mmCIF file of C-alpha atoms in Angstrom:
data_model
loop_
_atom_site.group_PDB
_atom_site.id
_atom_site.type_symbol
_atom_site.label_atom_id
_atom_site.label_comp_id
_atom_site.label_asym_id
_atom_site.label_seq_id
_atom_site.Cartn_x
_atom_site.Cartn_y
_atom_site.Cartn_z
ATOM 1 C CA MET O 28 -0.691 79.489 -5.780
ATOM 2 C CA ASN O 29 -4.106 79.094 -3.364
ATOM 3 C CA ILE O 30 -6.896 80.290 -5.696
ATOM 4 C CA ALA O 31 -9.004 77.597 -4.602
ATOM 5 C CA TRP O 32 -10.502 79.933 -1.821
ATOM 6 C CA PHE O 33 -12.432 81.659 -4.901
ATOM 7 C CA ASN O 34 -14.806 78.841 -3.860
ATOM 8 C CA PRO O 35 -16.046 77.470 -7.213
ATOM 9 C CA LEU O 36 -18.986 75.429 -6.419
ATOM 10 C CA VAL O 37 -19.285 71.484 -8.533
ATOM 11 C CA PRO O 38 -22.163 71.002 -10.596
ATOM 12 C CA MET O 39 -20.714 73.950 -13.432
ATOM 13 C CA ARG O 40 -10.719 79.601 -33.677
ATOM 14 C CA LYS O 41 -12.154 78.441 -37.745
ATOM 15 C CA THR O 42 -10.086 80.950 -36.162
ATOM 16 C CA ILE O 43 -11.375 84.111 -36.812
ATOM 17 C CA VAL O 44 -9.611 87.447 -38.898
ATOM 18 C CA CYS O 45 -8.180 89.562 -36.197
ATOM 19 C CA LEU O 46 -9.426 93.544 -36.860
ATOM 20 C CA VAL O 47 -7.111 94.767 -34.601
ATOM 21 C CA LEU O 48 -7.333 98.017 -34.100
ATOM 22 C CA LEU O 49 -4.582 99.882 -33.479
ATOM 23 C CA GLN O 50 -2.786 102.464 -31.648
ATOM 24 C CA ILE O 51 0.418 102.262 -32.949
ATOM 25 C CA LEU O 52 0.328 104.410 -35.585
ATOM 26 C CA THR O 53 -1.428 106.715 -33.440
ATOM 27 C CA SER O 54 1.563 106.452 -30.204
ATOM 28 C CA VAL O 55 4.599 106.629 -33.180
ATOM 29 C CA PRO O 56 6.286 109.813 -33.441
ATOM 30 C CA LEU O 57 4.232 112.428 -35.779
ATOM 31 C CA PHE O 58 7.023 115.267 -35.869
ATOM 32 C CA LEU O 59 8.904 112.968 -38.614
ATOM 33 C CA PRO O 60 9.065 114.332 -41.682
ATOM 34 C CA ALA O 61 7.253 112.127 -44.357
ATOM 35 C CA TYR O 62 8.919 109.318 -45.503
ATOM 36 C CA SER O 63 11.953 109.690 -43.458
ATOM 37 C CA LEU O 64 13.511 106.294 -42.184
ATOM 38 C CA ILE O 65 12.868 105.203 -38.953
ATOM 39 C CA THR O 66 16.093 103.746 -38.386
ATOM 40 C CA GLU O 67 15.649 103.118 -34.821
ATOM 41 C CA LEU O 68 12.590 101.638 -34.857
ATOM 42 C CA GLY O 69 12.653 97.992 -34.407
ATOM 43 C CA VAL O 70 10.201 95.571 -35.733
ATOM 44 C CA VAL O 71 9.940 92.224 -33.338
ATOM 45 C CA VAL O 72 8.098 89.304 -34.586
ATOM 46 C CA ASN O 73 7.376 86.045 -32.418
ATOM 47 C CA GLY O 74 10.126 87.702 -30.751
ATOM 48 C CA GLU O 75 13.026 87.841 -33.058
ATOM 49 C CA LYS O 76 14.193 90.774 -34.767
ATOM 50 C CA ILE O 77 13.514 91.550 -38.428
ATOM 51 C CA ALA O 78 16.525 92.645 -39.921
ATOM 52 C CA PHE O 79 15.322 95.362 -42.846
ATOM 53 C CA THR O 80 18.965 94.883 -45.468
ATOM 54 C CA ASP O 81 16.620 96.723 -48.631
ATOM 55 C CA VAL O 82 14.444 99.539 -47.733
ATOM 56 C CA GLN O 83 13.962 100.453 -43.925
ATOM 57 C CA PRO O 84 10.598 101.507 -42.900
ATOM 58 C CA TYR O 85 9.558 104.405 -42.428
ATOM 59 C CA ILE O 86 6.398 107.298 -41.785
ATOM 60 C CA ASP O 87 4.288 108.462 -44.753
ATOM 61 C CA GLU O 88 2.333 111.589 -44.827
ATOM 62 C CA THR O 89 -0.682 110.733 -43.121
ATOM 63 C CA GLY O 90 1.629 108.436 -39.475
ATOM 64 C CA SER O 91 1.167 105.331 -40.905
ATOM 65 C CA THR O 92 4.037 103.556 -40.612
ATOM 66 C CA MET O 93 4.915 101.907 -43.443
ATOM 67 C CA VAL O 94 7.205 97.962 -43.840
ATOM 68 C CA PRO O 95 8.361 95.960 -46.669
ATOM 69 C CA ALA O 96 5.602 93.890 -46.824
ATOM 70 C CA ARG O 97 7.546 90.374 -47.141
ATOM 71 C CA GLU O 98 9.570 90.319 -44.439
ATOM 72 C CA ILE O 99 6.541 91.136 -42.429
ATOM 73 C CA ALA O 100 4.307 88.310 -44.139
ATOM 74 C CA GLU O 101 6.215 85.688 -43.839
ATOM 75 C CA LYS O 102 7.861 86.074 -40.876
ATOM 76 C CA LEU O 103 3.474 85.428 -40.093
ATOM 77 C CA GLY O 104 3.319 82.300 -41.501
ATOM 78 C CA ALA O 105 1.994 84.133 -44.971
ATOM 79 C CA GLU O 106 2.337 83.227 -48.037
ATOM 80 C CA VAL O 107 3.010 86.068 -50.408
ATOM 81 C CA GLU O 108 2.122 86.595 -53.923
ATOM 82 C CA TRP O 109 2.834 89.977 -56.852
ATOM 83 C CA ASP O 110 1.295 89.823 -59.870
ATOM 84 C CA ASN O 111 2.972 92.743 -61.680
ATOM 85 C CA SER O 112 0.405 92.899 -64.346
ATOM 86 C CA LEU O 113 -1.719 94.084 -61.697
ATOM 87 C CA GLU O 114 0.454 95.671 -59.160
ATOM 88 C CA GLN O 115 -1.244 94.128 -56.604
ATOM 89 C CA VAL O 116 0.508 91.928 -53.803
ATOM 90 C CA THR O 117 -2.194 89.454 -52.426
ATOM 91 C CA PHE O 118 -1.410 87.426 -48.220
ATOM 92 C CA ARG O 119 -2.181 84.638 -47.308
ATOM 93 C CA ASN O 120 -2.498 82.058 -44.531
ATOM 94 C CA GLN O 121 -5.294 80.210 -42.859
ATOM 95 C CA HIS O 122 -6.475 83.071 -41.059
ATOM 96 C CA ALA O 123 -7.804 84.931 -44.518
ATOM 97 C CA THR O 124 -6.249 86.268 -47.974
ATOM 98 C CA SER O 125 -5.705 90.359 -48.065
ATOM 99 C CA LEU O 126 -5.637 92.033 -51.774
ATOM 100 C CA LEU O 127 -3.961 95.369 -52.057
ATOM 101 C CA THR O 128 -3.546 97.756 -54.858
ATOM 102 C CA ILE O 129 -0.443 99.824 -54.790
ATOM 103 C CA GLY O 130 -2.422 103.277 -54.756
ATOM 104 C CA GLN O 131 -5.032 102.077 -53.626
ATOM 105 C CA LYS O 132 -6.759 102.668 -50.264
ATOM 106 C CA ILE O 133 -8.838 99.915 -50.256
ATOM 107 C CA ALA O 134 -8.057 96.442 -49.797
ATOM 108 C CA LEU O 135 -10.406 93.426 -50.191
ATOM 109 C CA VAL O 136 -10.033 90.182 -47.115
ATOM 110 C CA ASP O 137 -11.572 87.673 -47.689
ATOM 111 C CA GLY O 138 -13.413 89.351 -50.640
ATOM 112 C CA LYS O 139 -14.866 92.569 -48.235
ATOM 113 C CA GLN O 140 -13.189 95.178 -48.776
ATOM 114 C CA VAL O 141 -11.105 97.077 -45.857
ATOM 115 C CA GLU O 142 -10.735 100.928 -45.446
ATOM 116 C CA LEU O 143 -6.813 101.651 -44.919
ATOM 117 C CA ASP O 144 -5.023 104.476 -43.070
ATOM 118 C CA SER O 145 -2.524 104.929 -46.605
ATOM 119 C CA PRO O 146 -2.092 102.658 -49.751
ATOM 120 C CA ALA O 147 0.121 99.652 -50.411
ATOM 121 C CA VAL O 148 3.305 101.515 -52.804
ATOM 122 C CA LEU O 149 6.418 100.869 -54.445
ATOM 123 C CA LYS O 150 9.799 102.760 -53.225
ATOM 124 C CA ASN O 151 13.226 100.964 -54.486
ATOM 125 C CA ASP O 152 11.200 98.206 -56.232
ATOM 126 C CA ARG O 153 9.348 96.781 -53.737
ATOM 127 C CA THR O 154 6.462 96.951 -52.266
ATOM 128 C CA MET O 155 5.539 98.611 -49.062
ATOM 129 C CA VAL O 156 2.332 99.048 -47.404
ATOM 130 C CA PRO O 157 1.014 99.856 -43.736
ATOM 131 C CA LEU O 158 1.850 97.565 -41.089
ATOM 132 C CA ARG O 159 -1.579 97.661 -39.966
ATOM 133 C CA ALA O 160 -3.202 96.213 -42.643
ATOM 134 C CA VAL O 161 -0.804 93.340 -42.662
ATOM 135 C CA SER O 162 -1.148 92.740 -38.828
ATOM 136 C CA GLU O 163 -4.869 92.590 -39.191
ATOM 137 C CA SER O 164 -5.059 90.565 -42.173
ATOM 138 C CA LEU O 165 -3.396 88.057 -41.151
ATOM 139 C CA GLY O 166 -5.207 88.218 -37.735
ATOM 140 C CA ALA O 167 -1.537 89.026 -35.897
ATOM 141 C CA ASP O 168 -1.618 90.981 -32.405
ATOM 142 C CA VAL O 169 0.524 94.091 -32.649
ATOM 143 C CA ASP O 170 2.086 96.410 -29.209
ATOM 144 C CA TRP O 171 4.056 100.075 -29.210
ATOM 145 C CA VAL O 172 6.375 99.510 -26.652
ATOM 146 C CA GLY O 173 7.418 103.522 -27.409
ATOM 147 C CA GLU O 174 9.790 103.332 -24.555
ATOM 148 C CA ARG O 175 12.372 101.011 -26.276
ATOM 149 C CA ASN O 176 10.739 102.247 -30.226
ATOM 150 C CA LEU O 177 9.469 98.755 -30.321
ATOM 151 C CA VAL O 178 6.657 97.813 -32.995
ATOM 152 C CA LEU O 179 6.473 93.895 -31.069
ATOM 153 C CA ILE O 180 4.122 91.606 -33.383
ATOM 154 C CA THR O 181 2.771 88.112 -32.144
ATOM 155 C CA SER O 182 1.194 85.762 -34.637
ATOM 156 C CA ALA O 183 -2.720 84.709 -34.072
ATOM 157 C CA ASP O 184 -0.854 81.441 -32.847
ATOM 158 C CA LYS O 185 0.332 82.938 -30.134
ATOM 159 C CA ALA O 186 -1.573 86.170 -29.281
ATOM 160 C CA GLN O 187 -4.093 83.787 -27.102
ATOM 161 C CA LYS O 188 -5.570 86.074 -24.321
ATOM 162 C CA SER O 189 -7.719 84.793 -22.109
ATOM 163 C CA THR O 190 -9.820 85.029 -18.837
ATOM 164 C CA TRP O 191 -11.563 83.038 -15.714
ATOM 165 C CA ILE O 192 -15.489 83.774 -15.057
ATOM 166 C CA TRP O 193 -15.593 82.767 -11.466
ATOM 167 C CA ASP O 194 -19.451 83.708 -10.770
ATOM 168 C CA SER O 195 -21.320 82.133 -13.732
ATOM 169 C CA LYS O 196 -24.076 83.880 -13.274
ATOM 170 C CA LEU O 197 -22.473 87.418 -14.423
ATOM 171 C CA ILE O 198 -23.250 85.809 -17.652
ATOM 172 C CA GLU O 199 -27.081 86.588 -16.850
ATOM 173 C CA THR O 200 -27.127 90.440 -15.040
ATOM 174 C CA ASP O 201 -23.663 91.731 -16.715
ATOM 175 C CA GLY O 202 -23.600 89.572 -20.382
ATOM 176 C CA ASP O 203 -23.109 92.406 -22.386
ATOM 177 C CA ARG O 204 -20.542 94.397 -20.925
ATOM 178 C CA ILE O 205 -18.691 90.430 -19.847
ATOM 179 C CA LEU O 206 -18.955 90.556 -23.960
ATOM 180 C CA GLN O 207 -17.898 94.045 -24.414
ATOM 181 C CA PHE O 208 -14.800 93.999 -22.418
ATOM 182 C CA ALA O 209 -13.856 91.014 -24.484
ATOM 183 C CA ALA O 210 -13.669 92.936 -27.471
ATOM 184 C CA ASN O 211 -12.083 95.423 -25.928
ATOM 185 C CA GLN O 212 -9.319 93.248 -24.751
ATOM 186 C CA LYS O 213 -9.006 91.558 -27.462
ATOM 187 C CA LEU O 214 -10.219 88.424 -25.610
ATOM 188 C CA THR O 215 -9.855 84.320 -27.135
ATOM 189 C CA SER O 216 -10.960 82.194 -24.885
ATOM 190 C CA ILE O 217 -12.859 82.384 -21.549
ATOM 191 C CA TYR O 218 -12.808 79.899 -18.598
ATOM 192 C CA LEU O 219 -16.484 80.097 -17.513
ATOM 193 C CA ARG O 220 -17.133 78.104 -14.488
ATOM 194 C CA TYR O 221 -20.354 75.526 -15.867
ATOM 195 C CA GLU O 222 -23.409 74.881 -13.097
ATOM 196 C CA THR O 223 -27.110 74.610 -12.194
ATOM 197 C CA TYR O 224 -27.979 77.977 -12.108
ATOM 198 C CA PRO O 225 -28.225 79.772 -14.318
ATOM 199 C CA GLY O 226 -29.967 78.107 -16.906
ATOM 200 C CA GLN O 227 -28.994 76.081 -19.721
ATOM 201 C CA ASP O 228 -30.626 78.755 -22.447
ATOM 202 C CA VAL O 229 -28.716 81.919 -20.484
ATOM 203 C CA TYR O 230 -24.924 79.853 -21.000
ATOM 204 C CA ARG O 231 -26.439 79.031 -25.028
ATOM 205 C CA ASN O 232 -26.639 82.557 -25.975
ATOM 206 C CA PHE O 233 -24.107 83.825 -24.398
ATOM 207 C CA ILE O 234 -21.357 81.829 -25.690
ATOM 208 C CA ARG O 235 -23.043 81.617 -28.527
ATOM 209 C CA ARG O 236 -22.688 85.742 -29.172
ATOM 210 C CA ALA O 237 -18.969 84.700 -27.473
ATOM 211 C CA SER O 238 -18.192 82.628 -30.255
ATOM 212 C CA GLY O 239 -19.322 84.993 -33.047
ATOM 213 C CA GLN O 240 -16.278 86.848 -31.569
ATOM 214 C CA GLY O 241 -14.472 84.586 -32.263
ATOM 215 C CA ILE O 242 -14.238 83.893 -28.574
ATOM 216 C CA LYS O 243 -13.861 80.150 -27.134
ATOM 217 C CA VAL O 244 -15.189 78.711 -24.227
ATOM 218 C CA GLU O 245 -13.934 76.782 -21.919
ATOM 219 C CA ALA O 246 -16.561 74.960 -18.760
ATOM 220 C CA LEU O 247 -14.687 75.903 -15.170
ATOM 221 C CA ALA O 248 -14.856 73.498 -12.722
ATOM 222 C CA GLY O 249 -12.530 72.620 -9.850
ATOM 223 C CA LYS O 250 -11.606 72.272 -6.197
ATOM 224 C CA SER O 251 -8.684 70.873 -3.957
ATOM 225 C CA ASP O 252 -10.380 67.793 -2.039
ATOM 226 C CA TRP O 253 -11.523 66.612 -5.190
ATOM 227 C CA ILE O 254 -8.503 64.531 -4.455
ATOM 228 C CA TYR O 255 -10.274 62.432 -2.618
ATOM 229 C CA GLU O 256 -11.818 59.494 -3.255
ATOM 230 C CA GLY O 257 -15.520 59.791 -1.825
ATOM 231 C CA ASN O 258 -15.715 63.198 -4.224
ATOM 232 C CA HIS O 259 -14.619 61.924 -7.277
ATOM 233 C CA ILE O 260 -18.516 61.328 -7.863
ATOM 234 C CA TYR O 261 -18.800 64.739 -8.294
ATOM 235 C CA ILE O 262 -16.252 64.824 -10.904
ATOM 236 C CA ARG O 263 -17.986 62.065 -12.887
ATOM 237 C CA GLN O 264 -21.598 64.011 -11.970
ATOM 238 C CA TRP O 265 -19.586 67.407 -13.439
ATOM 239 C CA ILE O 266 -18.320 66.457 -16.426
ATOM 240 C CA ALA O 267 -22.011 64.413 -17.361
ATOM 241 C CA ALA O 268 -23.744 67.748 -16.976
ATOM 242 C CA VAL O 269 -21.580 69.725 -19.066
ATOM 243 C CA THR O 270 -21.617 66.971 -21.432
ATOM 244 C CA GLN O 271 -25.491 66.751 -21.689
ATOM 245 C CA TYR O 272 -25.692 70.135 -21.814
ATOM 246 C CA ASN O 273 -23.562 70.040 -25.036
ATOM 247 C CA ALA O 274 -25.519 67.619 -26.596
ATOM 248 C CA SER O 275 -28.050 69.649 -26.064
ATOM 249 C CA ALA O 276 -26.598 72.956 -28.233
ATOM 250 C CA GLY O 277 -26.510 74.181 -30.956
ATOM 251 C CA ALA O 278 -22.629 74.017 -32.813
ATOM 252 C CA LEU O 279 -22.484 77.803 -31.742
ATOM 253 C CA GLU O 280 -23.242 76.990 -28.731
ATOM 254 C CA ARG O 281 -20.662 74.402 -26.878
ATOM 255 C CA PHE O 282 -18.213 74.744 -24.266
ATOM 256 C CA GLN O 283 -15.268 73.156 -26.336
ATOM 257 C CA GLY O 284 -12.889 72.367 -23.782
ATOM 258 C CA PHE O 285 -12.869 71.067 -20.043
ATOM 259 C CA HIS O 286 -11.109 73.449 -18.037
ATOM 260 C CA PHE O 287 -9.474 71.907 -14.343
ATOM 261 C CA ASP O 288 -8.757 73.976 -11.694
ATOM 262 C CA ILE O 289 -7.719 71.648 -9.134
ATOM 263 C CA GLU O 290 -4.305 72.746 -6.612
ATOM 264 C CA PRO O 291 -4.652 70.313 -3.648
ATOM 265 C CA TYR O 292 -1.182 72.343 -2.777
ATOM 266 C CA THR O 293 -4.098 74.359 -0.898
ATOM 267 C CA LEU O 294 -5.092 71.315 1.639
ATOM 268 C CA ASP O 295 -3.130 70.605 4.994
ATOM 269 C CA MET O 296 -2.486 67.905 3.867
ATOM 270 C CA TRP O 297 0.490 68.907 1.553
ATOM 271 C CA LYS O 298 2.642 70.274 4.695
ATOM 272 C CA SER O 299 2.110 66.782 6.630
ATOM 273 C CA ASN O 300 2.521 64.010 3.153
ATOM 274 C CA GLN O 301 2.767 65.688 0.436
ATOM 275 C CA THR O 302 4.094 62.242 -1.367
ATOM 276 C CA TRP O 303 1.265 60.978 -0.232
ATOM 277 C CA VAL O 304 -1.102 64.144 -1.698
ATOM 278 C CA LEU O 305 0.793 64.114 -5.874
ATOM 279 C CA GLU O 306 -0.738 60.197 -5.240
ATOM 280 C CA ARG O 307 -3.696 60.919 -4.556
ATOM 281 C CA TRP O 308 -3.419 64.098 -7.241
ATOM 282 C CA MET O 309 -2.587 62.130 -10.567
ATOM 283 C CA ASP O 310 -5.088 58.858 -9.617
ATOM 284 C CA THR O 311 -7.407 61.963 -9.709
ATOM 285 C CA ILE O 312 -6.394 63.637 -13.380
ATOM 286 C CA ARG O 313 -6.870 59.468 -15.207
ATOM 287 C CA PHE O 314 -10.092 59.390 -13.244
ATOM 288 C CA ILE O 315 -10.970 62.774 -14.884
ATOM 289 C CA GLU O 316 -9.339 61.182 -17.811
ATOM 290 C CA SER O 317 -11.863 58.161 -18.159
ATOM 291 C CA GLU O 318 -14.571 60.063 -17.616
ATOM 292 C CA VAL O 319 -14.055 62.876 -21.214
ATOM 293 C CA LYS O 320 -12.995 59.290 -23.229
ATOM 294 C CA SER O 321 -16.349 57.786 -22.098
ATOM 295 C CA SER O 322 -18.132 60.867 -22.633
ATOM 296 C CA ASP O 323 -16.998 63.649 -25.102
ATOM 297 C CA ARG O 324 -13.981 62.850 -26.825
ATOM 298 C CA SER O 325 -14.280 66.452 -29.226
ATOM 299 C CA MET O 326 -13.338 68.667 -25.557
ATOM 300 C CA THR O 327 -9.955 69.703 -25.051
ATOM 301 C CA MET O 328 -8.737 69.367 -21.243
ATOM 302 C CA ALA O 329 -6.414 72.128 -19.579
ATOM 303 C CA TYR O 330 -5.468 72.485 -16.433
ATOM 304 C CA ASP O 331 -4.521 75.416 -14.319
ATOM 305 C CA ILE O 332 -1.034 74.432 -12.921
ATOM 306 C CA PRO O 333 2.076 76.456 -10.113
ATOM 307 C CA PHE O 334 4.234 77.723 -11.658
ATOM 308 C CA TRP O 335 6.747 75.916 -8.975
ATOM 309 C CA ILE O 336 4.970 72.411 -9.802
ATOM 310 C CA ASN O 337 8.382 70.884 -11.818
ATOM 311 C CA SER O 338 10.539 71.036 -8.211
ATOM 312 C CA CYS O 339 7.790 68.236 -7.521
ATOM 313 C CA THR O 340 8.948 64.348 -9.341
ATOM 314 C CA VAL O 341 6.270 61.994 -9.399
ATOM 315 C CA PRO O 342 6.792 59.902 -6.263
ATOM 316 C CA GLY O 343 8.994 57.144 -6.270
ATOM 317 C CA SER O 344 10.849 58.546 -9.619
ATOM 318 C CA SER O 345 13.040 61.396 -10.852
ATOM 319 C CA TYR O 346 9.891 63.105 -13.103
ATOM 320 C CA SER O 347 8.773 66.326 -13.112
ATOM 321 C CA PHE O 348 5.511 65.927 -11.441
ATOM 322 C CA SER O 349 4.698 69.156 -14.537
ATOM 323 C CA ALA O 350 5.708 68.140 -17.255
ATOM 324 C CA TRP O 351 3.378 64.266 -16.367
ATOM 325 C CA LEU O 352 1.130 66.603 -15.680
ATOM 326 C CA LEU O 353 1.373 68.060 -19.048
ATOM 327 C CA GLU O 354 1.373 64.379 -21.120
ATOM 328 C CA LYS O 355 -2.630 64.646 -19.133
ATOM 329 C CA ALA O 356 -3.472 67.823 -20.889
ATOM 330 C CA ASP O 357 -3.839 69.449 -24.450
ATOM 331 C CA SER O 358 -2.319 72.833 -22.300
ATOM 332 C CA VAL O 359 -1.261 73.752 -19.173
ATOM 333 C CA VAL O 360 -2.268 77.557 -17.793
ATOM 334 C CA ILE O 361 1.189 78.339 -15.724
ATOM 335 C CA MET O 362 -0.005 80.458 -12.474
ATOM 336 C CA ALA O 363 3.372 82.668 -12.541
ATOM 337 C CA TYR O 364 2.123 84.672 -10.395
ATOM 338 C CA ARG O 365 4.197 87.611 -10.415
ATOM 339 C CA ASN O 366 3.961 91.696 -11.244
ATOM 340 C CA THR O 367 7.050 92.073 -13.154
ATOM 341 C CA ALA O 368 7.974 89.805 -16.092
ATOM 342 C CA LEU O 369 12.100 90.274 -15.880
ATOM 343 C CA GLY O 370 14.425 88.967 -13.295
ATOM 344 C CA ASN O 371 14.650 85.967 -11.279
ATOM 345 C CA ASN O 372 11.822 85.693 -9.568
ATOM 346 C CA GLY O 373 9.582 87.579 -12.056
ATOM 347 C CA ILE O 374 7.034 86.352 -14.763
ATOM 348 C CA ILE O 375 9.647 84.901 -18.131
ATOM 349 C CA ALA O 376 11.488 83.217 -15.176
ATOM 350 C CA ARG O 377 9.118 81.226 -13.126
ATOM 351 C CA ALA O 378 7.926 80.099 -16.446
ATOM 352 C CA LYS O 379 10.487 79.036 -18.513
ATOM 353 C CA SER O 380 10.937 75.540 -16.613
ATOM 354 C CA ILE O 381 7.885 74.359 -17.837
ATOM 355 C CA ILE O 382 6.980 76.405 -21.053
ATOM 356 C CA LEU O 383 10.306 74.311 -22.094
ATOM 357 C CA GLU O 384 8.509 71.108 -20.722
ATOM 358 C CA ALA O 385 5.759 71.667 -22.429
ATOM 359 C CA ALA O 386 7.816 72.200 -26.036
ATOM 360 C CA THR O 387 9.776 69.493 -25.687
ATOM 361 C CA LEU O 388 6.376 67.165 -25.144
ATOM 362 C CA LYS O 389 4.874 69.776 -28.185
ATOM 363 C CA LYS O 390 2.108 70.598 -25.747
ATOM 364 C CA GLN O 391 0.428 74.336 -25.500
ATOM 365 C CA ALA O 392 0.817 76.279 -22.261
ATOM 366 C CA VAL O 393 -0.728 80.067 -21.776
ATOM 367 C CA ILE O 394 1.043 81.990 -19.320
ATOM 368 C CA ALA O 395 -1.144 83.354 -16.470
ATOM 369 C CA VAL O 396 -0.764 86.445 -14.089
ATOM 370 C CA ASP O 397 -3.210 87.896 -10.617
ATOM 371 C CA THR O 398 -4.909 90.715 -9.944
ATOM 372 C CA LEU O 399 -6.688 89.337 -6.833
ATOM 373 C CA PRO O 400 -5.473 90.558 -3.272
ATOM 374 C CA SER O 401 -3.059 88.243 -1.953
ATOM 375 C CA THR O 402 -2.142 86.746 1.557
ATOM 376 C CA GLU O 403 1.591 86.245 0.586
ATOM 377 C CA ALA O 404 3.360 88.772 -0.412
ATOM 378 C CA ASP O 405 2.557 91.664 -2.614
ATOM 379 C CA TYR O 406 4.770 90.999 -5.788
ATOM 380 C CA THR O 407 2.534 87.675 -6.860
ATOM 381 C CA THR O 408 -0.177 89.987 -7.903
ATOM 382 C CA PHE O 409 -1.295 93.510 -10.181
ATOM 383 C CA TYR O 410 -3.443 94.286 -6.840
ATOM 384 C CA LYS O 411 -2.445 97.309 -6.099
ATOM 385 C CA SER O 412 -0.686 97.955 -9.880
ATOM 386 C CA ASP O 413 -1.508 100.125 -12.662
ATOM 387 C CA ALA O 414 -3.182 98.708 -15.434
ATOM 388 C CA SER O 415 -0.541 100.414 -17.694
ATOM 389 C CA ILE O 416 1.924 98.512 -15.867
ATOM 390 C CA MET O 417 0.954 95.375 -15.846
ATOM 391 C CA GLU O 418 0.207 95.506 -19.901
ATOM 392 C CA SER O 419 4.038 96.383 -20.398
ATOM 393 C CA GLU O 420 5.020 93.351 -18.336
ATOM 394 C CA LEU O 421 2.600 91.473 -20.061
ATOM 395 C CA LYS O 422 4.229 92.762 -23.295
ATOM 396 C CA GLN O 423 7.666 91.748 -22.716
ATOM 397 C CA VAL O 424 6.778 88.199 -21.159
ATOM 398 C CA LYS O 425 5.579 88.347 -25.148
ATOM 399 C CA GLU O 426 8.657 88.717 -26.368
ATOM 400 C CA SER O 427 10.772 87.388 -24.912
ATOM 401 C CA LEU O 428 8.346 83.816 -24.636
ATOM 402 C CA SER O 429 6.401 83.891 -27.799
ATOM 403 C CA PRO O 430 10.289 82.463 -29.394
ATOM 404 C CA TYR O 431 9.340 78.756 -28.123
ATOM 405 C CA PRO O 432 5.936 76.264 -30.314
ATOM 406 C CA SER O 433 4.778 75.599 -26.711
ATOM 407 C CA TYR O 434 3.454 79.214 -25.942
ATOM 408 C CA ILE O 435 0.708 80.369 -27.125
ATOM 409 C CA GLY O 436 -0.710 83.581 -25.179
ATOM 410 C CA ILE O 437 -1.664 85.318 -21.553
ATOM 411 C CA ALA O 438 -4.338 85.232 -19.220
ATOM 412 C CA VAL O 439 -5.145 86.874 -16.692
ATOM 413 C CA HIS O 440 -7.156 85.912 -13.311
ATOM 414 C CA ASP O 441 -9.460 86.750 -12.941
ATOM 415 C CA TYR O 442 -12.392 89.397 -14.532
ATOM 416 C CA VAL O 443 -13.945 91.240 -12.297
ATOM 417 C CA ARG O 444 -10.487 91.775 -10.417
ATOM 418 C CA TRP O 445 -9.478 93.078 -14.004
ATOM 419 C CA ILE O 446 -12.550 94.960 -14.480
ATOM 420 C CA GLU O 447 -11.886 97.050 -11.366
ATOM 421 C CA LEU O 448 -8.018 97.646 -11.797
ATOM 422 C CA LEU O 449 -9.072 98.433 -15.052
ATOM 423 C CA ASN O 450 -11.514 101.342 -13.334
ATOM 424 C CA ALA O 451 -9.338 102.072 -10.592
ATOM 425 C CA ASN O 452 -7.130 103.831 -13.123
ATOM 426 C CA ARG O 453 -9.825 106.201 -14.626
#
């Protein structure tokens, strides 16, 4: 999709435990009697429905959803230990170590006390814990899909959520609001255009505060005409500027990756000589690769790519162009710009080919949707949709794509229009 008209200028998680404030506990029907079995409640972890064999989930007297500890924790890649003498269960993964004691409403998460809505209990010799406690302690994202009586759990490594900020002046004039928005939306990454303004102190302050919220900030840039050899000087200058900024910034104030949005298919030349454009595009990616390697090898590399680029091949071969781009990147953002998840023309179907390629190449991919008005068709954007509709569609995307090893999360384009979409629904 054409996003070059946003006019980006040339000069530009240890993952913390995500203490998720889950709405699920108030969304599950509370009129059910205490300790009743929820036979119709489904629990899905990374796209896989859990078959509870011994003890089924139930609603306790506080309205909390109680689940068997081991099944959920192990599905999220955590080790589970049971101390029979102390009646304590410990969950441990790369994000945190959590300890719950039977009958106590206080859990210890990395040694810090966290109040629970309900204590862990023993039921039929099984340890039952509040679903919220497990998800919070293991950094998982949890959604309640009410129309399907489904609890959708996504592990931390597949629960990334990102947005683009093209107008970098906003971090100076609207920094507090951006970071509050990031907290509310549980953002894990921000793609921030880096340029000569605002001043470096503004970038340092914003990135430091974002880092404190567990948010990775990537330096964003790109123009469609960067594929022309004469414009490669601007790429060199921008990479050098980001590298110089990082060298002068503190550890928590640095960009953690380069993020390129180069869309040469928006040029007139694409229609008349696609092969030439693809060759120049490849030359540009090789140039970027060389410049980054000579400047800052610690930075990750990400590219925004349209979902349909896998239908193009590397000139003179049958190798898909998207696979070639994946080889040059640590991750890609697949611009699967559609406003429905399902169907032959939905987000999932459009993104699936590149998701599969990325899995084969052991690369990572984020699925992006748009909130801007489109000159192509209304079905390419959520611009005219209710924000709740977008969230519902994205839940289906997470459920369908999280089983793939390459899938790592969702991105919404962009911050300014996303805010407007949310405000329009209030």
